[in-house]
Each structure stands twice: as C-alpha cells, then as structure tokens.
Amino acid sequence: MSGSKKKKITKAERLKLLQEEEERRLKEEEEARLKHEKEELERLEIQRIEKEKWNQLEAKDLERRNEELEELCLLEGCFPEAEKLKQETRLLSQWNHYIQCDGSPDPSVAQEMNTFISLWKEKTNETFEELIEKSKVVLNLIEKLKFILLEISPCDLQDKNIIQYQGSILQLQELLHLKFNVATEILLRQASTLADLDSGNMEKIIKDENVSLYVWANLKKNPRYRSVRFSETQIGFEIPRILATSDIALRLLHTRYDHVSTLHLVSTPSKEDTSSVTEPVKDDVDNVEKAVSKEVEEKSKQQERRSHLIQEEEIKVEEEQGDIEVKMSSAEEESEAIKCELEMKVLSETILAAQLLLVENSSEKPEFFEDNTVDLCQFTTLGGIYHLDILELPSQCKRVKGWMIVEILKEGLQKYTYPPETTEDLETENAFPPIEVTLEVHENVIFFEDPMVARWDAEGKHWRTDGISNVFYKPKERLVTFSLETFGPLTLIQDAHINMPYQSWELRPLDVNKVLLTVTTVFTEIQIQIKENLCMLSSVKLRDKKHVSVLEGKWMTPIPFITALKEAGLNIFPTRHSHFYVIINNKVPLVEVKAYRQMALLSSAFAFGWSKWNLLCNSTKVVFKVREHLTEECIETPNWAIFMFSGDRAQRLKIKEESEAFSEALKEDTEFHSTLYHMLKDCASKEAMEKVRSSNCQFVNSVCHMLLSTRLLSYS
C-alpha cells in the first residue's frame, strides 16, 4: 500500500531543481545575449564595410564628376545645334518662298498677310467650287502660322509676333466661313434650276479633302416629304411638318478642321520663365564682349604706337605692319569664337528652360465649368465641325427676255429661326419638336468609346451637351444619330486622356539614327518610328487587331506629327493640366527632363523600357529597364537591367523586374556615376558607344522631343 504511493519531493530537492532551472535559464539568456551581440557586431561590421565601400564609391564619383559633366555637356551640344539647323531651315524656306513668286503671302510678314486678306475681301461672287480651291491656300496659311507659334524658340518669338500671328489666324478663319456663307447663297439662288426631276427639290453635294457641303432646298413644300436623305450617303434629317411646308434650305457644312473652339494661347516659354535661367549667362556674354572689345582696342592702340616708331626709325614698314595685322585678325577671330561659344550656351540654357516647361504641371485647375459645359482641357473635339443650319430660301433666278433676273438682299444669307422666339397659339413641344439628325463620322478618326455630341454656345463661347437627346452610335457603319432642339455648329467629343496612363512603353533602336517607340494603353498599341528630324506612325493595334490609318507611312517633323495624331484620336500627349484628370506617377520636372535628354543621346545603341519599380520609388527618382541593342531584330527574351536615375546620380540596381520587393541596393561589382551616359558606358561595348557618339543631332533632338511630349516616366 505504502509502496504504491508516490514519493514526496523534499523541500531541499525542490530548491535544488529550481536552482538548476534558474541556472539553465541564465545560461540560455547569456548564450542568446552573446549570439545577439555577435550578430549585431557582424551586422555593424557589414554596415561599416558597406558604408566604407559606399564612401569610396562616392569619393570616386565626386572625383570624376566634373569631368563626366563636361563630357555630357559636350554631347548635349547637339540640342542647340539642332535648334540652329531649324532656324537655318526656316530662313531657307522663307527664301525659297520669296523666289517662287507664286502669289501666296509669307504668313510671318504682316504686310503680305494684310494685303492678301484685303484683296480676298474685295473678291465677290466666288462659287463653292472656286472657294474650295482657295480654301486650300487659306488653310495652308493657317497651318503654317500655328506651327510657327509652336515651333519657334521663345528667344526668337516676341509678344507682338504672337499677337500678330494669332490675329492673322482669326481673320482668315472668320473670312473663310463668311465666304462659305456667300457661296452657299449664290448656290441657293440657282436652286430652281438645279431641282431634282423626281422630288422637285434641290439637292447638292460638294466634297473635298477638307470640306464637304450638303444642301437641300425645299422648293415643292410637300407636307408629306419629311425625311431628307442625301443620295449615296446615310446623312439626313427627319423634319417636322412646319419645316416641310416652309421656304427653307438645310445646309450641312462639314469641315475637317476646327475653327469654332476658342483659339487657346500657345504655351510657349515666356520671358519671365526663361529669364531666370538665361540672365546669368547673358551677363557673362556682355562681360566677355566688353573684355574682348577692350583687348582689341588696346591692341589697336599698340599698333598705332608701333607704326609711329616704325615710321620714325624707318625699319621694314611693310613687314611689321603685316605682323600687326595678323595679330589683330587672330584677336578678332578669338573674340568671335568666344562670342559664338557663349551664344550657344545661352541657346542651350533657353532650350533647357523650354523643355522644362513641356513637363511642367499647372498648379491651378481650369476654371469651374457649369453643368453640361464641355471642359476642353479634359475633352477634345474629333472629326472636325458639323455646321448645321436652317436657311431662308433666297429669291430664285428668273429668265426674262434672255436675261437672268434675281433679287439680292443686302443682308445676305438669312438663317431660319427654329423654333421661333414667339409662339403665341401653337404648342411648342408638338409644333416644333426636336429634329432627328444622322451624321457620318470621319473615316480617319478613331473613337475608343461612343462619341458624345456637343453644340456650340455662341454667347458663352463654349461647347455644351444639353439640347441634344437620343444619341445612338453605330460603330460599324460609323453613323451617329441624335435629336437636336436648335441648329448650329456641332462636334463629336472624346475624353482627351482615354489612353492615359499608359500600361507600358519601349524605345529601341532600329538602325543608325532610327528608333521605334512603342506605347501600350488599355485600348491600343501605338508604334512610332523616329529618324533624323522626322516621325512616322508605324502601326496601330486596336484590341490586338491591326488598324489601318492614313497617317501610316507619312514622315513628318515632330510638332505636325503630334498634331496629326491628336486629330486622329490617338492622343498620347499630356498637357500641363492632364494631371488633374489622370492618376499619374509624378516626377520632379528637372529629373524627368535630364532622363529624357540622356535616353535620347543613348537611343542609337540602347533599348529602354517600362519598369514596374518606377511606381515604387519617390518623385525624385526614375526607374526603367535598359539593355544594349545593336541589331534590328526583336529579341524574344531580352536580358534587361534595372537602372535608377535621380538627375545627378545613375546606378544599376540589384533587383530584376521579376523580383518580389523593391530595393535600391546596388548590383554587385558596379559603381554609380553622375550621368546615365557614363553609367551605361561602364557596361557597354565599343561598338555601342561609337554609335552613340556618331548620332545625328536632329535625330537626338527629335527623340527627346517625343519623350518630353509623351512623358512616359510620369504617365505610365
């Protein structure tokens, strides 16, 4: 019984067990402490070694910094060189225009433009066919003036020139539309002679690449004839009874251009913006010029004193004078060289200021717009303007004894007010219902979503979406049908930022001074080729299907090319207000500009691409993929390296695109440099760097302009 009972632990034994447990705990704690101290020491040692290595790299970078920046400055001399070539091209173009003597004015000369406009105003009774031919010249002048405002460097464009050019554009636009009205009146006076034998009404269609005119004159006033359809088209109107029985004409004037929207001031760098950058350099120019002129003056005085001595002592007058002349000419050559160098420096700084303005975000959102008003900073008009008008039918020509007699009103073409301003006895809704309109969408314009229809409010000077109902779009037939309360200018609008932000991008070389820029968005993939000072739309894919565009294969200079893409609905060019409408990965402007400039310099031999890590680094740094690319073939599994650039430091990162987390750790056995150019030079082949150094200045400038215009690093 007692043997089966458990033996009790004595107090001494319990104390001993507790003591052993305490000793074991203390031992474990001591071991853990020693282990932690060891690990901490190892960590600190690693940190010390890394810091020491980092300090060595920084010291090395600082030591060669000035040398690298000087070399980069020499390479970036291609930007002022390209600007000089542009200026020379413009001067040559003006000279060629002058010697052609084709009768068209030089749009940059105010006197010639005023004479052209005055003479055209005096010309009367132009038919629509004659006017369409004339409109080609006028539209060409307007286009030239717009490109002058966009292309000319701010240092060459004065405020008075901007006012002059914009004034000429407005005058030409207003006069062209006035002439179209007069030509329409001349056409409608002959409506009875042009009447259709079947319907008894007049129908006329006149088409051109810039303008299409559709006119229908109601001569029979048949109340049952209420469906107007222009032959061989789907364009037409469903008119109410009151119009079917009235002396009216319906006119649709479709212009491929937009002369209705308010002419926005061109965002060129102002004197205030560029003065802070260029003022110190201009001061240097003035100081050096004074010093050089003083030196030349002193040398001329020395020459005079020496010549007097020579005359008195009668020592080889001719030879000594020759030596002095050589010295004088060498001094003048030296002064000219210094002036030229400083002029290029001023131009370079001005170009940098203009480039910074291209990536600058506006601090103020556009003014508040009331309901149903279109914000043209958020939306864009596409496919031109549809001028819809109900016109009073003018008096018809009558043949009397071999003479054609017609009553001409002094007021000219009159619009028919619909609905009338006063409706006393009639129920407005029933008697004057909205008119159903069917329009064809221009074949060269891409809509990624159903277009919205907007009407022009002449009083408020903006587009509105009210007064338009039952909008229906047939994408295959490219027809839009809607009901309209009142007639006037109409347009189709689309979100200007529908392709932003981009999903990815890539810039890769194709050949010497030729690259391919690919931008992929939610709806499309756009490929752009750039060579020398020209750009071309290479291909467009819509939902993985190739889309044929009229722009494909057409080489243009960057600014006309960007304008053409926007007008076609392929807008991948943010404005200074775009960040209010798109969620972006905003970067510091100077960092962004420096990155684009150096990417352009290296684009002949290196491919650059979008990296997901660019989203995770802060606004003072940009991250992208880079690889050397010397062949035209597209590599299926390219070996990309990840680079980070902060404007004054470039480094290759340890992480890959497939890594799980972002880290700024430096790749083993690599250094960092002050420029991206020298960073890539470390790992590049001789052939690649030779290609980079031999790049054409206009090509580098065009690539840079396209990168600045698309802002790939902030809008991806």
XYZ file of C-alpha atoms in Angstrom:
716
model
C 0.000 0.000 0.000
C 2.732 2.433 1.033
C 4.984 1.272 -1.903
C 2.389 2.234 -4.436
C 2.247 5.765 -3.105
C 4.284 8.458 -4.897
C 7.445 9.527 -3.141
C 7.165 13.099 -1.944
C 9.831 15.647 -3.054
C 11.568 17.236 -0.153
C 11.993 20.931 0.247
C 15.720 20.681 -0.374
C 15.194 18.776 -3.594
C 12.624 21.324 -4.775
C 15.047 24.152 -4.102
C 17.751 22.280 -5.954
C 15.505 21.797 -9.004
C 14.546 25.476 -9.007
C 18.202 26.431 -8.734
C 19.125 24.171 -11.666
C 16.280 25.631 -13.751
C 17.370 29.178 -12.940
C 20.957 28.364 -13.857
C 19.786 26.827 -17.155
C 17.659 29.909 -17.897
C 20.529 32.266 -17.121
C 22.836 30.188 -19.285
C 20.365 30.302 -22.202
C 19.935 34.057 -21.774
C 23.692 34.526 -21.719
C 24.076 32.410 -24.842
C 21.267 34.376 -26.555
C 22.871 37.666 -25.468
C 26.263 36.603 -26.781
C 24.693 35.402 -30.018
C 22.800 38.696 -30.422
C 25.962 40.687 -29.653
C 27.861 38.629 -32.200
C 25.154 39.107 -34.828
C 24.983 42.823 -34.019
C 28.748 43.119 -34.335
C 28.630 41.243 -37.626
C 25.783 43.483 -38.824
C 27.656 46.602 -37.778
C 30.781 45.282 -39.449
C 28.835 44.627 -42.669
C 27.298 48.120 -42.392
C 30.757 49.592 -41.798
C 32.192 47.757 -44.779
C 29.208 48.752 -46.947
C 29.427 52.355 -45.760
C 33.152 52.389 -46.356
C 32.589 50.931 -49.818
C 29.787 53.454 -50.453
C 32.014 56.321 -49.291
C 34.751 55.085 -51.615
C 32.248 54.973 -54.480
C 31.006 58.466 -53.603
C 34.570 59.784 -53.389
C 35.349 58.176 -56.748
C 32.152 59.633 -58.229
C 32.944 63.085 -56.821
C 36.477 62.894 -58.178
C 35.296 62.292 -61.752
C 32.043 64.269 -61.506
C 33.265 67.474 -63.180
C 34.937 65.517 -65.966
C 31.747 63.495 -66.616
C 29.510 66.575 -66.578
C 31.845 68.355 -69.014
C 31.731 65.386 -71.384
C 27.921 65.237 -71.098
C 27.740 68.983 -71.775
C 29.710 68.482 -74.993
C 27.384 65.652 -76.057
C 24.289 67.723 -75.219
C 25.615 70.384 -77.558
C 23.529 68.514 -80.138
C 20.381 70.281 -78.825
C 21.481 73.877 -79.662
C 22.996 72.539 -82.904
C 19.619 71.075 -83.878
C 17.918 74.379 -82.998
C 20.406 76.248 -85.210
C 19.621 73.876 -88.074
C 15.905 74.509 -87.543
C 16.490 78.271 -87.749
C 18.524 77.843 -90.940
C 15.785 75.626 -92.438
C 13.149 78.288 -91.666
C 15.270 81.006 -93.286
C 15.841 78.793 -96.347
C 12.104 78.092 -96.541
C 11.365 81.845 -96.450
C 13.929 82.446 -99.196
C 12.513 79.641 -101.385
C 9.025 81.096 -100.907
C 10.329 84.531 -101.914
C 11.987 83.340 -105.138
C 8.981 81.198 -106.142
C 6.779 84.310 -106.570
C 3.622 82.133 -106.643
C 1.364 84.910 -105.339
C 0.811 83.401 -101.898
C 1.889 85.567 -98.951
C 4.596 84.821 -96.406
C 2.484 84.173 -93.267
C 5.170 85.632 -91.000
C 5.104 89.029 -92.781
C 2.204 91.202 -91.540
C 2.073 93.447 -94.643
C 1.785 90.494 -97.026
C -0.943 88.881 -94.915
C -2.929 92.142 -94.680
C -2.695 92.608 -98.455
C -3.816 89.014 -99.088
C -6.815 89.362 -96.738
C -7.830 92.772 -98.173
C -7.694 91.565 -101.789
C -9.678 88.434 -100.925
C -12.354 90.503 -99.162
C -12.816 92.568 -102.319
C -13.308 89.475 -104.486
C -17.022 88.671 -104.820
C -19.321 86.072 -106.359
C -16.989 83.114 -105.845
C -18.706 79.795 -106.459
C -18.388 76.990 -103.948
C -16.046 75.064 -106.248
C -13.777 78.112 -106.646
C -13.871 78.734 -102.908
C -12.858 75.161 -102.086
C -9.725 75.600 -104.208
C -8.993 78.924 -102.498
C -9.597 77.368 -99.079
C -6.622 75.046 -99.612
C -4.312 78.075 -99.739
C -6.022 79.680 -96.722
C -5.902 76.509 -94.614
C -2.241 76.064 -95.525
C -1.512 79.616 -94.295
C -3.404 78.985 -91.033
C -1.489 75.741 -90.507
C 1.850 77.471 -91.149
C 1.017 80.228 -88.650
C 0.039 77.676 -85.988
C 3.260 75.729 -86.473
C 5.312 78.942 -86.318
C 3.782 79.605 -82.880
C 4.515 76.055 -81.749
C 7.953 75.505 -83.263
C 9.877 78.750 -82.914
C 12.101 79.024 -79.855
C 10.850 81.545 -77.258
C 14.037 83.594 -77.606
C 13.129 84.225 -81.270
C 9.405 84.884 -80.715
C 8.297 88.255 -79.331
C 4.911 89.035 -77.780
C 3.982 91.336 -80.691
C 4.685 88.460 -83.134
C 2.415 86.116 -81.158
C -0.400 88.714 -81.233
C 0.187 89.309 -84.960
C 0.111 85.592 -85.875
C -2.949 84.823 -83.747
C -4.733 87.865 -85.207
C -4.000 86.648 -88.755
C -5.310 83.170 -87.896
C -8.582 84.596 -86.539
C -9.055 86.896 -89.547
C -8.512 84.059 -92.027
C -10.865 81.715 -90.138
C -13.678 84.290 -89.941
C -13.281 85.377 -93.566
C -13.235 81.770 -94.813
C -16.520 80.985 -93.051
C -18.073 84.230 -94.321
C -17.062 83.291 -97.879
C -18.679 79.859 -97.457
C -21.932 81.589 -96.474
C -21.792 83.853 -99.551
C -21.049 80.873 -101.822
C -23.985 78.979 -100.273
C -26.270 81.952 -101.030
C -25.116 82.026 -104.687
C -25.806 78.287 -104.928
C -29.283 78.568 -103.352
C -30.300 81.357 -105.763
C -29.973 78.747 -108.520
C -31.923 76.075 -106.591
C -34.874 76.072 -109.018
C -32.583 75.392 -111.997
C -30.850 72.555 -110.131
C -34.077 70.894 -108.897
C -34.390 67.110 -108.990
C -36.938 65.887 -111.560
C -38.443 63.248 -109.242
C -38.842 65.159 -105.974
C -38.896 68.706 -107.353
C -36.487 69.781 -104.600
C -32.840 70.704 -104.951
C -30.054 68.548 -103.536
C -26.354 69.311 -103.904
C -23.248 67.571 -102.559
C -19.753 69.037 -102.991
C -16.819 67.157 -101.408
C -13.163 67.892 -100.852
C -10.461 66.534 -98.510
C -11.038 69.492 -96.148
C -14.701 70.414 -96.646
C -17.964 68.631 -97.501
C -21.150 70.545 -98.350
C -24.649 69.026 -98.256
C -27.501 71.358 -99.299
C -31.218 70.600 -99.649
C -33.685 73.270 -100.797
C -37.418 72.817 -100.131
C -38.941 74.009 -103.425
C -42.125 71.900 -103.500
C -43.109 72.374 -99.808
C -44.766 68.960 -99.721
C -46.015 68.315 -96.120
C -45.573 64.553 -96.631
C -41.904 64.913 -97.657
C -40.367 64.971 -94.180
C -37.468 62.542 -94.487
C -34.426 64.143 -96.115
C -31.643 61.724 -97.152
C -28.717 62.766 -99.307
C -28.115 60.370 -102.196
C -25.417 57.701 -101.822
C -24.984 58.588 -98.121
C -26.681 57.850 -94.811
C -26.643 61.566 -93.876
C -30.066 63.073 -93.402
C -32.777 64.757 -91.313
C -36.287 63.988 -90.122
C -38.011 67.379 -90.288
C -41.356 68.418 -88.714
C -44.389 69.454 -90.742
C -43.798 73.186 -90.194
C -40.406 72.983 -91.926
C -41.703 70.712 -94.695
C -44.152 73.457 -95.702
C -41.740 76.423 -95.411
C -39.415 78.182 -97.857
C -36.259 76.833 -96.276
C -32.998 75.133 -97.112
C -30.995 72.731 -94.962
C -27.226 73.018 -95.037
C -24.615 70.726 -93.529
C -21.116 72.119 -93.922
C -18.664 69.563 -92.543
C -15.173 70.966 -92.090
C -12.369 68.542 -91.152
C -10.748 71.339 -89.143
C -11.991 73.114 -86.003
C -12.220 76.905 -86.362
C -15.012 77.190 -83.803
C -13.378 76.284 -80.487
C -11.699 79.192 -78.759
C -8.164 79.794 -80.008
C -6.039 78.929 -76.987
C -2.859 80.851 -76.379
C 0.149 78.771 -77.329
C 2.063 77.646 -74.235
C 5.479 78.910 -75.216
C 8.028 79.717 -72.537
C 7.520 83.331 -71.506
C 10.264 85.819 -70.866
C 9.621 85.529 -67.115
C 10.061 81.749 -67.270
C 13.303 81.805 -69.227
C 14.876 84.970 -67.813
C 15.887 83.323 -64.525
C 17.760 80.654 -66.483
C 19.345 82.783 -69.199
C 20.020 86.050 -67.348
C 23.302 84.954 -65.664
C 24.571 83.558 -68.961
C 23.627 86.763 -70.812
C 25.549 88.737 -68.184
C 28.571 86.527 -68.917
C 28.183 87.258 -72.623
C 28.072 91.023 -72.019
C 31.096 90.921 -69.683
C 33.169 88.840 -72.086
C 32.177 91.033 -75.044
C 33.300 94.129 -73.119
C 36.579 92.458 -72.148
C 37.194 91.303 -75.720
C 36.427 94.734 -77.217
C 38.729 96.364 -74.617
C 41.502 93.935 -75.529
C 41.033 94.646 -79.229
C 41.083 98.390 -78.525
C 44.323 98.149 -76.525
C 45.956 96.097 -79.272
C 44.912 98.693 -81.869
C 46.495 101.449 -79.762
C 49.678 99.410 -79.509
C 49.578 99.043 -83.272
C 49.355 102.816 -83.700
C 52.298 103.429 -81.334
C 54.393 100.782 -83.079
C 53.595 102.165 -86.520
C 54.738 105.641 -85.408
C 58.016 104.220 -84.119
C 58.467 102.264 -87.319
C 57.929 105.384 -89.408
C 60.468 107.328 -87.338
C 63.120 104.617 -87.345
C 62.425 103.571 -90.984
C 62.598 99.789 -90.291
C 60.799 97.495 -92.741
C 57.449 99.217 -92.555
C 55.549 96.744 -94.719
C 56.679 93.557 -92.892
C 55.953 94.931 -89.395
C 52.517 96.176 -90.411
C 51.779 92.740 -91.811
C 52.658 91.101 -88.473
C 50.419 93.523 -86.589
C 47.522 92.846 -88.962
C 47.931 89.102 -88.398
C 47.828 89.644 -84.615
C 44.763 91.865 -84.939
C 42.916 89.332 -87.097
C 43.792 86.488 -84.688
C 42.457 88.572 -81.763
C 39.229 89.243 -83.670
C 38.882 85.547 -84.546
C 39.383 84.639 -80.895
C 36.727 87.150 -79.806
C 34.290 85.817 -82.418
C 34.895 82.251 -81.207
C 34.182 83.285 -77.598
C 31.012 85.105 -78.670
C 29.859 82.100 -80.681
C 30.534 79.758 -77.755
C 28.564 81.940 -75.358
C 25.697 82.334 -77.832
C 25.438 78.534 -77.975
C 25.495 78.448 -74.171
C 22.603 80.948 -74.000
C 20.687 78.941 -76.612
C 21.358 75.703 -74.715
C 20.018 77.185 -71.457
C 16.944 78.571 -73.261
C 16.236 75.158 -74.790
C 16.509 73.517 -71.354
C 14.027 76.074 -69.954
C 11.604 75.328 -72.828
C 11.971 71.574 -72.241
C 11.217 72.033 -68.541
C 8.001 73.838 -69.462
C 6.935 70.818 -71.553
C 6.870 68.623 -68.411
C 5.643 71.282 -66.003
C 2.299 70.635 -64.293
C -0.083 73.544 -63.831
C -0.711 74.388 -60.184
C -4.243 75.641 -60.886
C -7.076 73.560 -62.271
C -9.019 75.170 -65.161
C -11.893 77.388 -64.047
C -15.049 75.683 -62.846
C -17.424 74.727 -65.627
C -21.174 74.732 -65.113
C -23.271 71.646 -65.819
C -23.444 70.468 -69.449
C -20.442 72.608 -70.430
C -17.512 70.806 -72.057
C -14.110 71.273 -70.427
C -11.672 71.364 -73.360
C -8.796 70.559 -71.004
C -10.465 67.222 -70.262
C -12.174 66.514 -73.604
C -11.166 67.038 -77.217
C -13.143 67.636 -80.412
C -12.635 64.991 -83.110
C -13.593 64.691 -86.762
C -13.994 68.424 -87.380
C -17.111 70.601 -87.103
C -20.599 69.976 -88.483
C -22.193 73.363 -89.277
C -25.936 72.592 -89.322
C -28.159 75.448 -90.498
C -31.792 76.002 -91.456
C -31.687 78.832 -94.004
C -34.353 81.025 -95.531
C -34.574 80.188 -99.219
C -33.437 83.279 -101.177
C -35.286 84.623 -104.230
C -34.764 82.401 -107.276
C -33.306 83.428 -110.632
C -35.904 84.188 -113.305
C -35.325 84.254 -117.052
C -36.966 87.315 -118.655
C -36.388 88.018 -122.372
C -32.990 86.342 -122.355
C -31.937 87.976 -119.083
C -31.465 86.272 -115.716
C -33.051 88.450 -113.024
C -32.593 87.826 -109.319
C -33.399 89.856 -106.212
C -30.324 90.210 -103.990
C -30.891 91.212 -100.384
C -28.350 93.483 -98.753
C -28.424 91.369 -95.581
C -27.208 88.298 -97.470
C -27.936 84.743 -96.372
C -30.544 84.631 -93.582
C -30.979 81.895 -91.006
C -34.432 80.494 -90.314
C -35.166 80.622 -86.592
C -36.294 77.237 -85.290
C -38.112 77.089 -83.005
C -39.329 80.705 -83.394
C -38.756 83.060 -80.477
C -42.500 83.828 -80.155
C -45.084 81.035 -80.350
C -48.450 82.509 -79.384
C -51.122 79.968 -80.324
C -49.090 76.833 -81.035
C -47.990 74.229 -78.551
C -44.217 74.425 -78.840
C -43.453 70.788 -77.997
C -45.856 69.424 -80.636
C -45.422 72.052 -83.365
C -41.621 72.409 -83.029
C -40.276 69.018 -81.956
C -36.520 68.216 -81.907
C -35.144 67.353 -85.342
C -33.599 63.926 -85.816
C -30.145 64.148 -87.438
C -27.895 61.392 -88.807
C -24.227 62.185 -89.439
C -21.298 60.193 -90.776
C -18.191 60.028 -88.584
C -14.991 60.858 -90.465
C -13.231 57.651 -91.530
C -9.773 58.803 -90.381
C -10.807 59.389 -86.757
C -10.701 56.708 -84.051
C -13.225 56.684 -81.204
C -12.358 54.241 -78.404
C -15.760 54.784 -76.787
C -19.088 56.003 -78.137
C -18.636 59.693 -79.024
C -20.531 62.433 -77.235
C -22.271 65.121 -79.291
C -21.808 68.764 -78.313
C -23.270 72.015 -79.668
C -21.555 75.396 -79.776
C -22.915 78.117 -77.488
C -22.009 81.296 -79.394
C -22.975 83.506 -76.461
C -20.950 81.691 -73.812
C -18.154 80.757 -76.250
C -18.032 77.089 -75.234
C -19.360 73.648 -76.169
C -22.465 72.284 -74.424
C -24.132 68.855 -74.292
C -27.672 69.965 -73.375
C -30.334 70.357 -76.077
C -29.194 67.036 -77.594
C -31.020 63.751 -76.852
C -31.433 60.136 -78.019
C -27.807 59.813 -79.113
C -27.137 56.480 -80.824
C -23.821 55.412 -82.363
C -23.295 52.602 -84.890
C -19.532 51.899 -84.870
C -19.507 49.556 -87.895
C -21.434 51.969 -90.131
C -19.709 54.950 -88.422
C -23.059 56.735 -88.052
C -24.279 58.839 -85.140
C -27.991 59.665 -84.804
C -29.479 62.141 -82.315
C -32.332 64.605 -81.764
C -31.478 68.298 -81.836
C -33.548 71.145 -80.429
C -31.769 74.014 -82.207
C -29.361 74.065 -85.170
C -25.812 75.419 -85.113
C -22.222 74.143 -85.086
C -21.885 70.602 -83.698
C -18.926 68.376 -82.924
C -18.110 64.946 -81.556
C -16.036 64.830 -78.387
C -13.947 62.194 -76.631
C -12.037 62.114 -73.353
C -8.599 63.515 -74.224
C -6.991 61.190 -71.661
C -8.714 57.950 -72.650
C -5.306 56.372 -73.411
C -3.686 57.553 -70.175
C -1.997 56.369 -68.054
C -0.056 54.046 -70.338
C 0.307 50.374 -69.443
C 3.864 50.067 -70.764
C 6.347 51.522 -73.249
C 9.569 50.673 -75.048
C 12.146 52.634 -77.044
C 14.517 50.525 -79.132
C 16.980 51.183 -81.972
C 16.172 50.014 -85.498
C 19.150 51.302 -87.433
C 21.655 54.148 -87.445
C 19.757 57.260 -86.282
C 16.456 55.381 -86.300
C 14.350 54.109 -83.375
C 10.931 52.608 -82.685
C 8.815 53.930 -79.810
C 6.001 51.614 -78.684
C 3.313 52.871 -76.279
C 0.736 50.390 -74.992
C -2.527 51.629 -73.471
C -5.779 49.978 -72.334
C -7.299 50.284 -75.838
C -4.402 50.370 -78.262
C -0.742 49.817 -79.062
C 0.878 52.660 -80.998
C 4.257 52.289 -82.720
C 6.150 55.383 -83.850
C 9.347 55.427 -85.904
C 11.777 58.322 -85.497
C 14.665 59.097 -87.833
C 16.712 62.290 -88.110
C 14.188 65.140 -87.672
C 11.146 63.096 -88.792
C 8.488 60.885 -87.171
C 6.107 58.339 -88.685
C 3.199 56.270 -87.411
C 4.407 52.700 -87.934
C 1.317 50.782 -86.786
C -1.816 50.941 -84.626
C -3.418 47.939 -82.949
C -6.948 48.111 -81.585
C -7.817 45.247 -79.223
C -4.954 43.162 -80.707
C -6.194 43.788 -84.269
C -4.241 45.907 -86.743
C -5.944 49.168 -87.666
C -5.056 50.880 -90.941
C -4.543 54.633 -90.527
C -3.996 57.221 -93.272
C -1.057 58.519 -91.237
C 0.904 55.279 -91.598
C 3.978 55.707 -93.780
C 3.853 59.523 -93.737
C 7.026 61.139 -92.393
C 6.543 64.466 -90.611
C 8.516 66.717 -88.290
C 7.633 66.163 -84.602
C 5.151 69.011 -83.991
C 2.973 68.463 -87.112
C 3.147 64.720 -86.383
C 1.894 65.165 -82.798
C -0.915 67.437 -84.061
C -1.925 64.860 -86.703
C -2.053 62.026 -84.141
C -4.213 64.109 -81.795
C -6.616 64.987 -84.621
C -6.886 61.273 -85.489
C -7.917 60.451 -81.896
C -4.557 58.854 -80.995
C -3.732 61.209 -78.158
C -0.773 60.065 -76.037
C 0.456 63.580 -75.352
C -0.395 65.009 -71.896
C -0.810 68.750 -71.348
C 0.123 70.797 -68.295
C -3.447 70.259 -66.974
C -3.637 66.495 -67.607
C -2.595 65.531 -64.056
C -5.953 66.855 -62.811
C -7.780 64.197 -64.883
C -5.363 61.234 -64.753
C -3.796 59.415 -61.803
C -0.096 59.782 -62.558
C 3.272 58.815 -61.114
C 4.515 62.386 -60.944
C 8.264 63.002 -61.115
C 10.340 66.123 -60.425
C 10.472 68.049 -63.769
C 14.271 68.503 -63.824
C 14.868 64.781 -63.132
C 12.398 63.852 -65.875
C 13.964 66.221 -68.430
C 17.527 65.055 -67.662
C 16.426 61.431 -68.039
C 14.761 62.068 -71.430
C 17.755 64.038 -72.740
C 20.222 61.285 -71.858
C 17.904 58.493 -73.039
C 17.720 60.296 -76.400
C 21.524 60.564 -76.530
C 21.856 56.816 -75.933
C 18.902 55.672 -78.057
C 21.041 54.732 -81.092
C 22.544 51.741 -79.264
C 20.403 51.071 -76.180
C 16.802 49.971 -75.695
C 14.794 51.428 -72.806
C 11.586 50.061 -71.338
C 8.886 50.456 -68.704
C 9.592 49.059 -65.229
C 7.005 48.398 -62.524
C 9.538 49.648 -59.936
C 9.183 53.197 -61.249
C 5.865 53.347 -59.351
C 7.516 52.441 -56.040
C 10.406 54.907 -55.978
C 9.778 58.503 -54.911
C 9.242 61.521 -57.162
C 12.943 62.494 -57.146
C 13.979 59.252 -58.891
C 13.024 57.354 -62.048
C 13.478 53.624 -62.689
C 13.495 51.932 -66.100
C 14.816 48.883 -67.931
C 17.891 49.151 -70.177
C 19.755 46.808 -72.499
C 22.295 47.171 -75.278
C 20.630 46.709 -78.678
C 22.762 46.768 -81.808
C 20.670 44.658 -84.206
C 17.295 45.398 -85.763
C 15.849 42.008 -84.781
C 13.460 41.938 -81.830
C 14.767 39.559 -79.122
C 12.096 37.269 -77.642
C 13.570 37.060 -74.108
C 15.745 40.158 -73.728
C 18.143 40.434 -70.796
C 17.051 43.701 -69.208
C 18.948 45.510 -66.448
C 17.187 47.841 -63.988
C 18.624 51.342 -63.664
C 17.695 54.168 -61.302
C 18.403 57.827 -62.067
C 17.962 60.891 -59.873
C 19.195 63.627 -62.201
C 22.682 63.772 -60.686
C 23.287 60.066 -59.982
C 22.730 56.915 -62.052
C 23.077 53.382 -60.686
C 22.309 49.816 -61.674
C 20.032 48.047 -59.198
C 20.426 44.520 -57.868
C 16.742 43.687 -58.357
C 15.194 42.251 -61.502
C 11.783 43.039 -62.981
C 10.571 39.681 -61.579
C 11.831 40.340 -58.015
C 9.302 40.278 -55.183
C 10.200 43.549 -53.462
C 11.756 46.884 -54.412
C 15.267 47.667 -53.203
C 17.716 50.416 -54.091
C 20.667 48.104 -53.397
C 23.490 48.421 -55.902
C 24.254 45.464 -58.169
C 27.454 43.661 -57.193
C 30.681 44.876 -58.792
C 29.077 48.038 -60.150
C 29.627 51.704 -59.392
C 27.422 54.746 -59.755
C 28.021 57.768 -61.922
C 26.853 61.357 -62.184
C 25.223 60.708 -65.553
C 23.259 57.901 -67.157
C 25.570 58.137 -70.166
C 28.678 57.227 -68.130
C 26.785 54.581 -66.149
C 25.930 52.715 -69.352
C 29.394 53.380 -70.765
C 30.805 51.139 -67.984
C 28.993 48.051 -69.272
C 28.675 48.899 -72.973
C 30.631 47.594 -75.940
C 32.908 49.829 -78.017
C 30.562 49.454 -80.987
C 27.614 50.722 -78.919
C 29.450 53.807 -77.665
C 30.706 54.545 -81.168
C 27.088 54.512 -82.392
C 26.086 56.858 -79.575
C 28.874 59.342 -80.302
C 28.075 59.393 -84.028
C 24.340 60.079 -83.546
C 22.823 62.829 -85.667
C 21.929 65.955 -83.633
C 18.496 66.308 -85.277
C 17.723 62.656 -84.537
C 18.638 63.031 -80.842
C 16.555 66.214 -80.625
C 13.523 64.525 -82.250
C 13.690 61.509 -79.905
C 13.996 63.844 -76.920
C 11.019 65.919 -78.081
C 8.871 62.789 -78.451
C 9.859 61.580 -74.965
C 9.103 65.006 -73.480
C 5.741 65.112 -75.281
C 4.620 61.633 -74.158
C 6.100 61.939 -70.616
C 6.488 58.167 -70.354
C 8.106 58.217 -66.905
C 5.227 60.123 -65.259
C 2.227 58.818 -67.214
C 2.938 55.055 -67.110
